[in-house]
PDB file of C-alpha atoms in Angstrom:
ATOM      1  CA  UNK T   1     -13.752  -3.601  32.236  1.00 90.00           C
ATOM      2  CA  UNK T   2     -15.186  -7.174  32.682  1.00 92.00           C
ATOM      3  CA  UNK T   3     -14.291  -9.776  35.102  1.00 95.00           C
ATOM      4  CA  UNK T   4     -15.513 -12.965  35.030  1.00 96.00           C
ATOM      5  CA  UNK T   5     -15.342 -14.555  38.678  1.00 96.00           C
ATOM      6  CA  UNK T   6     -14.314 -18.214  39.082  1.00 96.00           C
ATOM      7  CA  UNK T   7     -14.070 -20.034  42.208  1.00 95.00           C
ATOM      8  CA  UNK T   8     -11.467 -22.850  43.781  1.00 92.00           C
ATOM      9  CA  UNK T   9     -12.632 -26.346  43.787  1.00 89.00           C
ATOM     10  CA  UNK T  10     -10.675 -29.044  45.430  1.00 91.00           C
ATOM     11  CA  UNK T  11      -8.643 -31.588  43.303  1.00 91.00           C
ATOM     12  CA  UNK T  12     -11.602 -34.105  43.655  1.00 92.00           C
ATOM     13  CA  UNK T  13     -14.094 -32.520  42.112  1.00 91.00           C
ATOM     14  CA  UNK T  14     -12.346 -32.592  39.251  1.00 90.00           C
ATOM     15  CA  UNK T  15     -12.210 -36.101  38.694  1.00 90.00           C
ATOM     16  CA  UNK T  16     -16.485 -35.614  37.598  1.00 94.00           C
ATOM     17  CA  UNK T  17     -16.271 -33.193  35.664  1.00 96.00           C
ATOM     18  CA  UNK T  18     -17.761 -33.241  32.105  1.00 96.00           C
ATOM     19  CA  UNK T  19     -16.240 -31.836  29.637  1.00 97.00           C
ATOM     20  CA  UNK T  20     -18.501 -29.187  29.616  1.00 97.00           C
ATOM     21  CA  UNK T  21     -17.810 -28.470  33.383  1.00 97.00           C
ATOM     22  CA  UNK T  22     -13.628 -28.655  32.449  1.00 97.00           C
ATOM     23  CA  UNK T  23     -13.959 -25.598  30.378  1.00 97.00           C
ATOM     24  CA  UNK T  24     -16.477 -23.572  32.492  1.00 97.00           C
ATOM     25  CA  UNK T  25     -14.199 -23.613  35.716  1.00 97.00           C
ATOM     26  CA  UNK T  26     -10.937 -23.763  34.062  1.00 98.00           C
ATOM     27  CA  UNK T  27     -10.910 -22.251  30.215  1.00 98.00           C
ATOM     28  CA  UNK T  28     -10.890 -18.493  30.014  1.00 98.00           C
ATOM     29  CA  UNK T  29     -12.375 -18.607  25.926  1.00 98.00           C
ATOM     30  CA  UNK T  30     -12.292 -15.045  24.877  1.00 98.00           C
ATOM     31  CA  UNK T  31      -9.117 -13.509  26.036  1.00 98.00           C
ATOM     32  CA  UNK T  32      -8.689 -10.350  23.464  1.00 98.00           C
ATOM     33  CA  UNK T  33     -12.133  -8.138  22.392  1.00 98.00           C
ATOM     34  CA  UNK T  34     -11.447  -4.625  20.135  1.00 98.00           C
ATOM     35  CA  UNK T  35     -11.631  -1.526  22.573  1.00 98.00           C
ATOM     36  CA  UNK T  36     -12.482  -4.005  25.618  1.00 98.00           C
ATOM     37  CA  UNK T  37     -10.574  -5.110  28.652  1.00 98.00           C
ATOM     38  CA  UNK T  38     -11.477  -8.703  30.173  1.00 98.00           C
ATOM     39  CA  UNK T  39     -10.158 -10.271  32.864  1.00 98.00           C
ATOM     40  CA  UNK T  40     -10.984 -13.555  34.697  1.00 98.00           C
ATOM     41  CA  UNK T  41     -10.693 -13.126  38.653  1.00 98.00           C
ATOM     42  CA  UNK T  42      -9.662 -16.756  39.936  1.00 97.00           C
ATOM     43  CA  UNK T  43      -9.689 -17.677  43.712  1.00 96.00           C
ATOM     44  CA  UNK T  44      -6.575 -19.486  43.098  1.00 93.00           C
ATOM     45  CA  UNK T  45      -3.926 -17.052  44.816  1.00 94.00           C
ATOM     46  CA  UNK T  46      -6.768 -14.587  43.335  1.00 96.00           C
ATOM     47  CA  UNK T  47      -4.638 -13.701  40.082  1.00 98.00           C
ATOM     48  CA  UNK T  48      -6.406 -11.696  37.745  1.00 98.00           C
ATOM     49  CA  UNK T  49      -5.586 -13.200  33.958  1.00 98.00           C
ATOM     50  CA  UNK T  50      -6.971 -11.386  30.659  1.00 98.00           C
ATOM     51  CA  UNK T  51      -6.490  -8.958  27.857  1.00 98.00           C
ATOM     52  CA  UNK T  52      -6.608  -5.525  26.974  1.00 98.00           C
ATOM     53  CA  UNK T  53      -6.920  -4.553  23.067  1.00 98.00           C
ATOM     54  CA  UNK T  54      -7.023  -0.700  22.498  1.00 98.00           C
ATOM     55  CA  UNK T  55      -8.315   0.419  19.112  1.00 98.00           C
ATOM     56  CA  UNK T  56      -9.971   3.284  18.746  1.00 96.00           C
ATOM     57  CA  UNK T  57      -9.766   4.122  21.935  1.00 96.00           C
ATOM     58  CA  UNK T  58      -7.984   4.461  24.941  1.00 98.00           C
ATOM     59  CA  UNK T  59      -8.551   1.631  27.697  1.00 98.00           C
ATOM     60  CA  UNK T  60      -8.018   3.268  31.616  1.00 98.00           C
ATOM     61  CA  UNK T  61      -7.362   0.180  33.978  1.00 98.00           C
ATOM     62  CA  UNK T  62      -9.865   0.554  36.538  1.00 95.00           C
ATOM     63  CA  UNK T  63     -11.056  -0.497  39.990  1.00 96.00           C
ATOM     64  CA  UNK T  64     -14.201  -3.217  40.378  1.00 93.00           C
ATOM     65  CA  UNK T  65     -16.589  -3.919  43.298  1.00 93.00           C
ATOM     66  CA  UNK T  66     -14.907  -7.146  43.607  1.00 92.00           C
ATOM     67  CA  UNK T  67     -11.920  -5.877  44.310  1.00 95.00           C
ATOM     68  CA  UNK T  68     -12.720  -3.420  46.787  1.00 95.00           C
ATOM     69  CA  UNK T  69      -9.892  -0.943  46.469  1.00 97.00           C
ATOM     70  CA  UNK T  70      -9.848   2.907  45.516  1.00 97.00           C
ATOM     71  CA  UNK T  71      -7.811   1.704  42.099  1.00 98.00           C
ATOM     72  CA  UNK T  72      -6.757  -1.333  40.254  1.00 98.00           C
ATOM     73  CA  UNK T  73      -3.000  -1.452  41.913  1.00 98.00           C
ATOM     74  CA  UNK T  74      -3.861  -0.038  44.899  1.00 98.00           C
ATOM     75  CA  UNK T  75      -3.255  -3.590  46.659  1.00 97.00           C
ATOM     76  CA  UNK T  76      -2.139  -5.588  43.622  1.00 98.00           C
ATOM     77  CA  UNK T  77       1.411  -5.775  41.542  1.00 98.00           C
ATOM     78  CA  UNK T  78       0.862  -6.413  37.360  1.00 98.00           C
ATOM     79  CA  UNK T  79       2.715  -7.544  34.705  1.00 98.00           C
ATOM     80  CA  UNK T  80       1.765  -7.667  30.706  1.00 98.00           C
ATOM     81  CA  UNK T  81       3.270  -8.622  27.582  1.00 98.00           C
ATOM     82  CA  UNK T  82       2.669  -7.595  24.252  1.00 98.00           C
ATOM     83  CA  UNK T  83       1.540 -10.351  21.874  1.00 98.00           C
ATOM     84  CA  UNK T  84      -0.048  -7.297  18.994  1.00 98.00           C
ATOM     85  CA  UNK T  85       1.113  -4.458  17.499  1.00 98.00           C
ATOM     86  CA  UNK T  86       3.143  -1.670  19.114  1.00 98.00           C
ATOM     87  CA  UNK T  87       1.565   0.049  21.534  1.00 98.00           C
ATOM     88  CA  UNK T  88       1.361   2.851  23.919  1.00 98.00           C
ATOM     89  CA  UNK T  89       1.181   2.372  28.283  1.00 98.00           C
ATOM     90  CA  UNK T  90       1.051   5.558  30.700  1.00 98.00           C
ATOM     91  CA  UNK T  91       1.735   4.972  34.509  1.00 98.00           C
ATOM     92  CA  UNK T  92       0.840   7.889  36.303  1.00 98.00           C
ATOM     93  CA  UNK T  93       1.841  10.581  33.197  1.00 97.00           C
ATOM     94  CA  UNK T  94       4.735   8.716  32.214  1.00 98.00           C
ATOM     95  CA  UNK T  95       4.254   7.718  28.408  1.00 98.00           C
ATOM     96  CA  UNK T  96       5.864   4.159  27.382  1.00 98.00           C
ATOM     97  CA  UNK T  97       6.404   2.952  23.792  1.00 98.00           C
ATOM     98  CA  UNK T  98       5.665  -0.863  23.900  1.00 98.00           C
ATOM     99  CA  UNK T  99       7.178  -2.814  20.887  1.00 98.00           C
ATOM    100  CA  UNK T 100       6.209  -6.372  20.108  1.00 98.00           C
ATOM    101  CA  UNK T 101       7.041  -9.122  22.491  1.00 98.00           C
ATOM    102  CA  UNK T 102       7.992  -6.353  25.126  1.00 98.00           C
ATOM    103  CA  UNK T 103       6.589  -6.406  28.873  1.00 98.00           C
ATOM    104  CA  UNK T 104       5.908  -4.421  31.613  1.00 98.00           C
ATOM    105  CA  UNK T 105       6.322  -5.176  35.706  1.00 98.00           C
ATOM    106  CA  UNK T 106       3.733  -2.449  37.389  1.00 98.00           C
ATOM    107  CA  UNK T 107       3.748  -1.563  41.077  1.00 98.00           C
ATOM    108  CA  UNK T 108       1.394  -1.974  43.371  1.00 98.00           C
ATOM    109  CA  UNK T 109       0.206   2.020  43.728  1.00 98.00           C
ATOM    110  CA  UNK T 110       0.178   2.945  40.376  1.00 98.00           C
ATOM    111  CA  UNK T 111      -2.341   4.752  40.329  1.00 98.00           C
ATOM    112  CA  UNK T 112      -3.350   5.639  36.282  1.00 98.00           C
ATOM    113  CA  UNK T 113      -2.662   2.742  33.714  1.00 98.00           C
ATOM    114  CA  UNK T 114      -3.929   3.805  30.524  1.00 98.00           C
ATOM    115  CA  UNK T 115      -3.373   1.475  27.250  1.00 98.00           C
ATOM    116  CA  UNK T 116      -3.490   2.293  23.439  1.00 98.00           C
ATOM    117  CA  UNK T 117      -2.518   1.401  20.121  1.00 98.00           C
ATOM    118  CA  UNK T 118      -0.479   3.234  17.607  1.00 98.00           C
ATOM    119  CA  UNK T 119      -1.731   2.160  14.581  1.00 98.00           C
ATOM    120  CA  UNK T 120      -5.728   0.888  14.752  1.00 97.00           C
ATOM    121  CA  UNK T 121      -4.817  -1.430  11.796  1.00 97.00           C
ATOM    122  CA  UNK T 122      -2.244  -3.774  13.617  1.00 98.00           C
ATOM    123  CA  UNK T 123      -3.802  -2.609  17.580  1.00 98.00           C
ATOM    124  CA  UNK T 124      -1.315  -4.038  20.197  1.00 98.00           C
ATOM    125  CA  UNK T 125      -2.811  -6.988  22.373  1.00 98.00           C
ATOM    126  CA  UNK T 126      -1.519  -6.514  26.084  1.00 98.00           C
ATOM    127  CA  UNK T 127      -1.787  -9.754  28.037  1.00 98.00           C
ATOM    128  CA  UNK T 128      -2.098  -8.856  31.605  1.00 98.00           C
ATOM    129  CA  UNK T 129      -1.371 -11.183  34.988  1.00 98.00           C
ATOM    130  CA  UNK T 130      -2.268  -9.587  38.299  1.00 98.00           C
ATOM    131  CA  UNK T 131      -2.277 -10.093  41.738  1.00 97.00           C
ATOM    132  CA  UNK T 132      -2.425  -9.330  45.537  1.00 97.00           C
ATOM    133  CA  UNK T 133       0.929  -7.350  46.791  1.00 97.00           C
ATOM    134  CA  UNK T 134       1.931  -6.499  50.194  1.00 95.00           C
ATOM    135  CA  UNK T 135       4.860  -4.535  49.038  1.00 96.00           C
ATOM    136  CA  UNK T 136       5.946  -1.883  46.289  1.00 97.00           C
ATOM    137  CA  UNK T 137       8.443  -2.895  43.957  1.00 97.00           C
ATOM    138  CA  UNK T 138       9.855  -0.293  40.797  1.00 97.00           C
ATOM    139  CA  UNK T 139       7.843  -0.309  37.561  1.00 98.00           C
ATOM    140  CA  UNK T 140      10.492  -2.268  34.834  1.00 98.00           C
ATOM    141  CA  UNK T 141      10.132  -1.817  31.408  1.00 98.00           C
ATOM    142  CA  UNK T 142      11.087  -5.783  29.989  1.00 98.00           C
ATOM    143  CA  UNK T 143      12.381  -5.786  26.195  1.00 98.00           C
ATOM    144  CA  UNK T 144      12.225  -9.295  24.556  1.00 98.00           C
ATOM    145  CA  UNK T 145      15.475  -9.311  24.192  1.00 96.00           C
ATOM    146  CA  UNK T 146      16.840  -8.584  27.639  1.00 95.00           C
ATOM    147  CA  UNK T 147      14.471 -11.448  28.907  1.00 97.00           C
ATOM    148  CA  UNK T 148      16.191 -13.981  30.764  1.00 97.00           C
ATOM    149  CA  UNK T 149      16.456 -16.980  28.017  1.00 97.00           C
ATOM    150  CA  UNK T 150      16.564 -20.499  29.307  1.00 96.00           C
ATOM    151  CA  UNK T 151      17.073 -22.965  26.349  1.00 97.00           C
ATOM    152  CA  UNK T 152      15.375 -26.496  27.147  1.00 95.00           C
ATOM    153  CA  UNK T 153      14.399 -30.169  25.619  1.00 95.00           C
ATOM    154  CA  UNK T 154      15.193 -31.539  22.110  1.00 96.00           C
ATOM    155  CA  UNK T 155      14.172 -32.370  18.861  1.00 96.00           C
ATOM    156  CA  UNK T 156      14.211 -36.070  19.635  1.00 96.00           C
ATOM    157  CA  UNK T 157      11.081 -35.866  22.414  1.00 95.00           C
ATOM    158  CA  UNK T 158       9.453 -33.260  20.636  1.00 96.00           C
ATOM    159  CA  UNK T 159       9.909 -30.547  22.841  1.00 96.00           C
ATOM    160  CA  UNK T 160      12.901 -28.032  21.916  1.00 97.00           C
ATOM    161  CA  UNK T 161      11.917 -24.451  23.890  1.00 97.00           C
ATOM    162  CA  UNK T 162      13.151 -21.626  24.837  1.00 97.00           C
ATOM    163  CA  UNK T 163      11.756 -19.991  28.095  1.00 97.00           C
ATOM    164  CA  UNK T 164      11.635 -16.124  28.102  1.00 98.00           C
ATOM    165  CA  UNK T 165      11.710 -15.149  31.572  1.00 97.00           C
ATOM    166  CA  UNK T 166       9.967 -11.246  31.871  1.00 98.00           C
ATOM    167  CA  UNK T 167       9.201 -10.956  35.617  1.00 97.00           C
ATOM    168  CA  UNK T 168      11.539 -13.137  37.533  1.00 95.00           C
ATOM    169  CA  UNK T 169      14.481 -12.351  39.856  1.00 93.00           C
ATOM    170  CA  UNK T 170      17.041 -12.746  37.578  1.00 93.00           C
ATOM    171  CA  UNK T 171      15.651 -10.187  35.563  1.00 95.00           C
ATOM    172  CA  UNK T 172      13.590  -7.393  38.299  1.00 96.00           C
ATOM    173  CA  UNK T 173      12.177  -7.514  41.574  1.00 96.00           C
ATOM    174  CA  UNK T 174       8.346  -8.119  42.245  1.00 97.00           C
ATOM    175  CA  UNK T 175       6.089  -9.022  45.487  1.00 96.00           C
ATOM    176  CA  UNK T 176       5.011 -12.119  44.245  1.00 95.00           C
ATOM    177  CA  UNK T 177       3.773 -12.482  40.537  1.00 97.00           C
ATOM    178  CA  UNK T 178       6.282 -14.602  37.691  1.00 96.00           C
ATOM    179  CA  UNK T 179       5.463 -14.169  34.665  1.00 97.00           C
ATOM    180  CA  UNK T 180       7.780 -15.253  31.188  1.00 98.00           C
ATOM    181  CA  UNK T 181       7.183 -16.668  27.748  1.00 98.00           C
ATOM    182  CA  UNK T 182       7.780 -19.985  26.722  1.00 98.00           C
ATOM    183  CA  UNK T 183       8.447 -20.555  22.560  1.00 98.00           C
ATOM    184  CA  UNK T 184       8.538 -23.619  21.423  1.00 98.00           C
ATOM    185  CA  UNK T 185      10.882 -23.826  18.078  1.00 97.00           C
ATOM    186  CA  UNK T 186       9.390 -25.331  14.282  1.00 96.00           C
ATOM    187  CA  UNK T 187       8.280 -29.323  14.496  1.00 96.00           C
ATOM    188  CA  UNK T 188       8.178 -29.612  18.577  1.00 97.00           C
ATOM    189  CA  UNK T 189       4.972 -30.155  20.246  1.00 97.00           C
ATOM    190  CA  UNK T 190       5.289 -30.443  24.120  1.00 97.00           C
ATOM    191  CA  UNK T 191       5.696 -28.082  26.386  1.00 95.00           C
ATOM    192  CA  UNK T 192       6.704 -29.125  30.360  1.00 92.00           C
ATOM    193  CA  UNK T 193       6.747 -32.683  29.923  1.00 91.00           C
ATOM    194  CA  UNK T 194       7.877 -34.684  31.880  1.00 91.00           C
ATOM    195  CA  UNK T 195       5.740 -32.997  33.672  1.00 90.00           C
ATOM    196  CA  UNK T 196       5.417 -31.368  37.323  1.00 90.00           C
ATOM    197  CA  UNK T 197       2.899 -29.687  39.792  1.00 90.00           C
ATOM    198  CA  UNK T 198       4.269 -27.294  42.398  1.00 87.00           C
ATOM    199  CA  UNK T 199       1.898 -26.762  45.104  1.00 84.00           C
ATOM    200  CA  UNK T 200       3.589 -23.202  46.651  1.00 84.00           C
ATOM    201  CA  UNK T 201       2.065 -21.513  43.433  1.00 89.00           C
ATOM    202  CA  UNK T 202      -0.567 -21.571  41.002  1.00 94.00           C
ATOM    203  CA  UNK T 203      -0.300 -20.563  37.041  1.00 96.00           C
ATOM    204  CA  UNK T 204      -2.209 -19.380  34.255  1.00 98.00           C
ATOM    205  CA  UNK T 205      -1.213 -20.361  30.522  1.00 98.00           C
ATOM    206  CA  UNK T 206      -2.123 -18.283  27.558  1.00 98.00           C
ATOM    207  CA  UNK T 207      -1.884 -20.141  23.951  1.00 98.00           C
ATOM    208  CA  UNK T 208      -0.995 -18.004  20.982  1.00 98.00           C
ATOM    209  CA  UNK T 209       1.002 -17.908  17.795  1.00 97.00           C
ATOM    210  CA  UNK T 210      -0.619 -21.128  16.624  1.00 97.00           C
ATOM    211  CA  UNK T 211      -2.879 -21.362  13.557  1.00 97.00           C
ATOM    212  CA  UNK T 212      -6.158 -20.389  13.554  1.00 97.00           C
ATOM    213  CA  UNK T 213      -7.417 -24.088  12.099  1.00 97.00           C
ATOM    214  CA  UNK T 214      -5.161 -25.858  14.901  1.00 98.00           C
ATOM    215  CA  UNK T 215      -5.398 -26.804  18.615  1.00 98.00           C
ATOM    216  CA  UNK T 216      -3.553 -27.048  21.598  1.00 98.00           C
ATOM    217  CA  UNK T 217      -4.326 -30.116  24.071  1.00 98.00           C
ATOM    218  CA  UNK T 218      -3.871 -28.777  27.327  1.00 98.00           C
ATOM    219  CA  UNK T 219      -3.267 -31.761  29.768  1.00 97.00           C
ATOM    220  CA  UNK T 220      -4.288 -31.138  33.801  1.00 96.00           C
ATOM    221  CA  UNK T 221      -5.674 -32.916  36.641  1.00 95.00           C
ATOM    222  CA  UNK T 222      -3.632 -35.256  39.337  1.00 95.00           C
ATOM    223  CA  UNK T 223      -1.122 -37.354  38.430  1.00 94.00           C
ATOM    224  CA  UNK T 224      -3.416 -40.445  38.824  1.00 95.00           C
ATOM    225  CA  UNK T 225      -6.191 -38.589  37.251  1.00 95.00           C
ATOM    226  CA  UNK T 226      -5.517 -36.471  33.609  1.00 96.00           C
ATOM    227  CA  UNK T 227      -7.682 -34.590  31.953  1.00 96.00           C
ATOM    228  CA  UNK T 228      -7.419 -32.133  28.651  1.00 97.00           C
ATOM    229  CA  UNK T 229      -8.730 -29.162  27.526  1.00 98.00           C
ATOM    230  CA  UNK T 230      -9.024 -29.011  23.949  1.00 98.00           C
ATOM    231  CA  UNK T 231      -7.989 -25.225  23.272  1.00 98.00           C
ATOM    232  CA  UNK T 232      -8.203 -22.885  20.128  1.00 98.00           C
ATOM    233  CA  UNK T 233      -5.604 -20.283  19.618  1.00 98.00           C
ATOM    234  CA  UNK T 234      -5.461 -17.004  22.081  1.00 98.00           C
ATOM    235  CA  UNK T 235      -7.023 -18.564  24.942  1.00 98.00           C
ATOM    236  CA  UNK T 236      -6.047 -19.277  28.024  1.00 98.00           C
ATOM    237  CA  UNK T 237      -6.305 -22.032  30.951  1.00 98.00           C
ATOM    238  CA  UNK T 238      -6.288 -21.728  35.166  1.00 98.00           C
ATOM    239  CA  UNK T 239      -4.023 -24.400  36.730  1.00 97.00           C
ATOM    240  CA  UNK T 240      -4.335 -24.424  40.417  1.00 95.00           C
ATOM    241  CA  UNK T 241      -1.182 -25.539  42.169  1.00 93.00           C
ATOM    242  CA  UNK T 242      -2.289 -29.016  42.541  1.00 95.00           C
ATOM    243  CA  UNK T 243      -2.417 -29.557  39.085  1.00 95.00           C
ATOM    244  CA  UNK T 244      -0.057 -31.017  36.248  1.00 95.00           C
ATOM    245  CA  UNK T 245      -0.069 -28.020  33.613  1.00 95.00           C
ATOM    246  CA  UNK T 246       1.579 -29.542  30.241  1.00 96.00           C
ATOM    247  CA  UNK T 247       0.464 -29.706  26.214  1.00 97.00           C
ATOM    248  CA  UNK T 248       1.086 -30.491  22.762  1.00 97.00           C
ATOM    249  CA  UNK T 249      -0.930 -29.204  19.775  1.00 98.00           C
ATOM    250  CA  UNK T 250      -0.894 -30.026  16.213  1.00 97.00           C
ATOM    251  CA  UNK T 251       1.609 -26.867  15.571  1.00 97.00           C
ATOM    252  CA  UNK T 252       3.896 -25.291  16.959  1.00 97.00           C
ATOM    253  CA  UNK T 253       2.655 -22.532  19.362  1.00 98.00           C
ATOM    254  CA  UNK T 254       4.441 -20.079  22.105  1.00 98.00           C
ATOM    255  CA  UNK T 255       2.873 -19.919  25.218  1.00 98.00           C
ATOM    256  CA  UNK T 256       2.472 -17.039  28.233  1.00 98.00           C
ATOM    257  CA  UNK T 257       2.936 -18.514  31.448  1.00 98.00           C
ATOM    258  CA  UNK T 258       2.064 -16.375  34.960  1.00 97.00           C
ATOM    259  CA  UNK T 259       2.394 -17.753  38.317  1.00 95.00           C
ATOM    260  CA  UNK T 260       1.690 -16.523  41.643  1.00 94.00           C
ATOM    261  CA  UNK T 261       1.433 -18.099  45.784  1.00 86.00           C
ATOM    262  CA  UNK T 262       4.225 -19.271  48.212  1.00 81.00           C
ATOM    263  CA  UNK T 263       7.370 -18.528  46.429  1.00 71.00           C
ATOM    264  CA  UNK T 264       8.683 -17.697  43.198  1.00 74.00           C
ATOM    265  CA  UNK T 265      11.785 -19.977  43.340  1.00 72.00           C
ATOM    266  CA  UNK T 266      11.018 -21.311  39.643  1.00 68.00           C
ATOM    267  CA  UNK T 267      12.512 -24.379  39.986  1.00 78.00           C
ATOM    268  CA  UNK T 268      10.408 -25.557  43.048  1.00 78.00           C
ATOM    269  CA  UNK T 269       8.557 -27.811  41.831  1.00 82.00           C
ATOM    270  CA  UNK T 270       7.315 -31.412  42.193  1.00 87.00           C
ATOM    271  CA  UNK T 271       8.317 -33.860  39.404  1.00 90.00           C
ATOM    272  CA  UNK T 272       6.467 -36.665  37.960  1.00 92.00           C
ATOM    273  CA  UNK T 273       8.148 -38.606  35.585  1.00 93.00           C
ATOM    274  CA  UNK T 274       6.282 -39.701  32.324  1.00 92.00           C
ATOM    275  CA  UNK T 275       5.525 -43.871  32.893  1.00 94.00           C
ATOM    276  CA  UNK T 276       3.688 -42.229  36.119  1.00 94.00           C
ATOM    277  CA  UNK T 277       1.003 -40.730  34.607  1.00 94.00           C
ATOM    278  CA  UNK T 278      -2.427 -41.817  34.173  1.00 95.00           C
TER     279      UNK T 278
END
C-alpha cells in the first residue's frame, strides 16, 4: 500500500498558488496502478481517497505507520465503488461478488479486506473513500441499481444529472462518510453549478468515464477567488469544506463524489448563485 500524505492549508494560501502548487496540494494524479493500492491521506477530516486494482494478485488492505492502528478499519468506516470489471471483496471470510457500478459500506472493525479480480483481462477498479469512525455500523452491499437516484438540472444550462446516492441515509447507516455517484447524461457539461461550499464537511471528486483525449476543468477556491484544475480522466481532486467544488469538461463524464466532517445532511450546504462568482 502507498499513501501519499497531504496537509490542510487555510483558504488564503490558496489565492498564491501557481499552478504547479494547485495540483501538488490538491490533485491526486495517479488514482488506479495494476496489482497496487494507493491512497492519498488528506488532513481535511483525514479521509483517505484512492484506488485498488487487483490483477494478478490479491490486494490485503492493510494498516500504515501513519495511521497508527493494529488494522486498516480498526478506527475508520470505508466505502468503494466499482468503476472496472467484476470483482471479488472478502470481509473477514465472507466472499462478495462485486459487479460493475456496485459498492460496498465497510465497518469500522473489519478486520481482513482482501480485493481481486475475476478475469485479469477486464481487472475491477475499486475506488475507495475512508475515514475516522467512532462507531460500528453493518457492512451493506450497494447494487447500482438500488442506489438512491436523484434526477437534477437540464439540457438548457448544460447540466442534466443524475446523482447515485451509495452511502447515504436513505440508503444504509454509516458513522460519518457519504459517498454516491453523480452521471451526467450525453451533451451536458456542468456538474454542481450554481455552485455551493458547505463548511460542516469536506469532499473528494474522482473523474472517470470521460475520453482519454479530453479534460475535465475542475473549478475551486472562494467565491471571490476561483481557481481550476485542469484534470485528465481517472483522477481525482481534494476540496476542503471551504471550497466551491464544481466542473465542466469537453465530454461528458460521471463523477465519484465522497464527503466526510460535521454532518451528512446532504443538502446542508451554502449556496452561491452564479453572477457571484469571481
Amino acid at each position: 500500500m502507498k499513501l501519499d500524505i497531504r496537509y490542510a492549508n487555510h483558504p488564503d494560501d490558496s489565492m498564491y498558488y501557481t499552478t504547479e502548487e494547485l495540483r501538488k496540494h490538491y490533485l491526486i494524479e495517479q488514482v488506479f496502478a495494476p496489482d497496487e493500492m494507493l491512497f492519498t491521506y488528506s488532513h481535511q477530516d483525514r479521509i483517505i481517497a484512492g484506488g485498488v486494482m487487483p490483477v494478478t494478485k490479491k490486494l490485503a488492505l492493510e494498516t500504515s505507520k501513519e495511521l497508527a492502528a493494529d488494522y486498516f478499519l480498526q478506527r475508520r468506516e470505508l466505502g468503494f465503488i466499482n468503476v472496472g470489471g467484476e470483482g471479488k471483496v472478502t470481509l473477514d471470510g465472507k466472499e462478495y461478488t462485486i459487479l460493475p457500478k456496485d459498492g460496498m459500506y465497510v465497518g469500522m472493525g473489519t478486520k481482513e479486506v482482501v480485493f481481486e479480480s475475476v478475469d485479469p483481462n477486464k481487472p475491477a477498479l475499486f475506488y475507495i473513500n475512508s475515514c475516522p469512525a467512532h462507531m460500528t455500523y453493518p457492512t451493506v452491499y450497494i447494487e447500482y441499481t438500488k442506489a438512491n437516484k436523484r434526477p437534477l438540472g437540464d439540457q438548457a444550462h448544460m447540466n442534466k444529472r443524475v446523482i447515485n446516492q451509495y452511502i447515504h441515509p436513505d440508503v444504509c447507516q454509516s458513522c460519518q462518510l457519504a459517498m454516491g455517484m453523480t452521471e451526467l447524461d450525453e451533451g451536458n457539461s456542468w456538474n454542481t453549478m450554481p455552485c455551493h461550499t458547505h463548511e460542516r464537511r469536506m469532499e473528494v471528486y474522482f473523474y472517470f468515464d470521460i475520453p482519454e483525449d479530453q479534460r475535465v476543468f475542475h473549478f475551486m477556491g472562494t467565491k471571490d477567488e476561483t481557481r481550476h484544475i485542469v484534470m485528465a480522466p481517472m483522477q481525482a481532486v481534494i476540496s476542503p469544506s471551504w471550497s466551491i467544488h464544481s466542473a465542466c469538461a469537453t465530454s461528458r463524464y460521471t463523477f465519484i463524489w465522497g464527503m466526510c466532517g460535521e454532518n451528512q445532511e446532504f443538502d446542508d450546504m451554502d449556496h452561491i448563485q452564479t453572477k457571484d462568482l469571481k
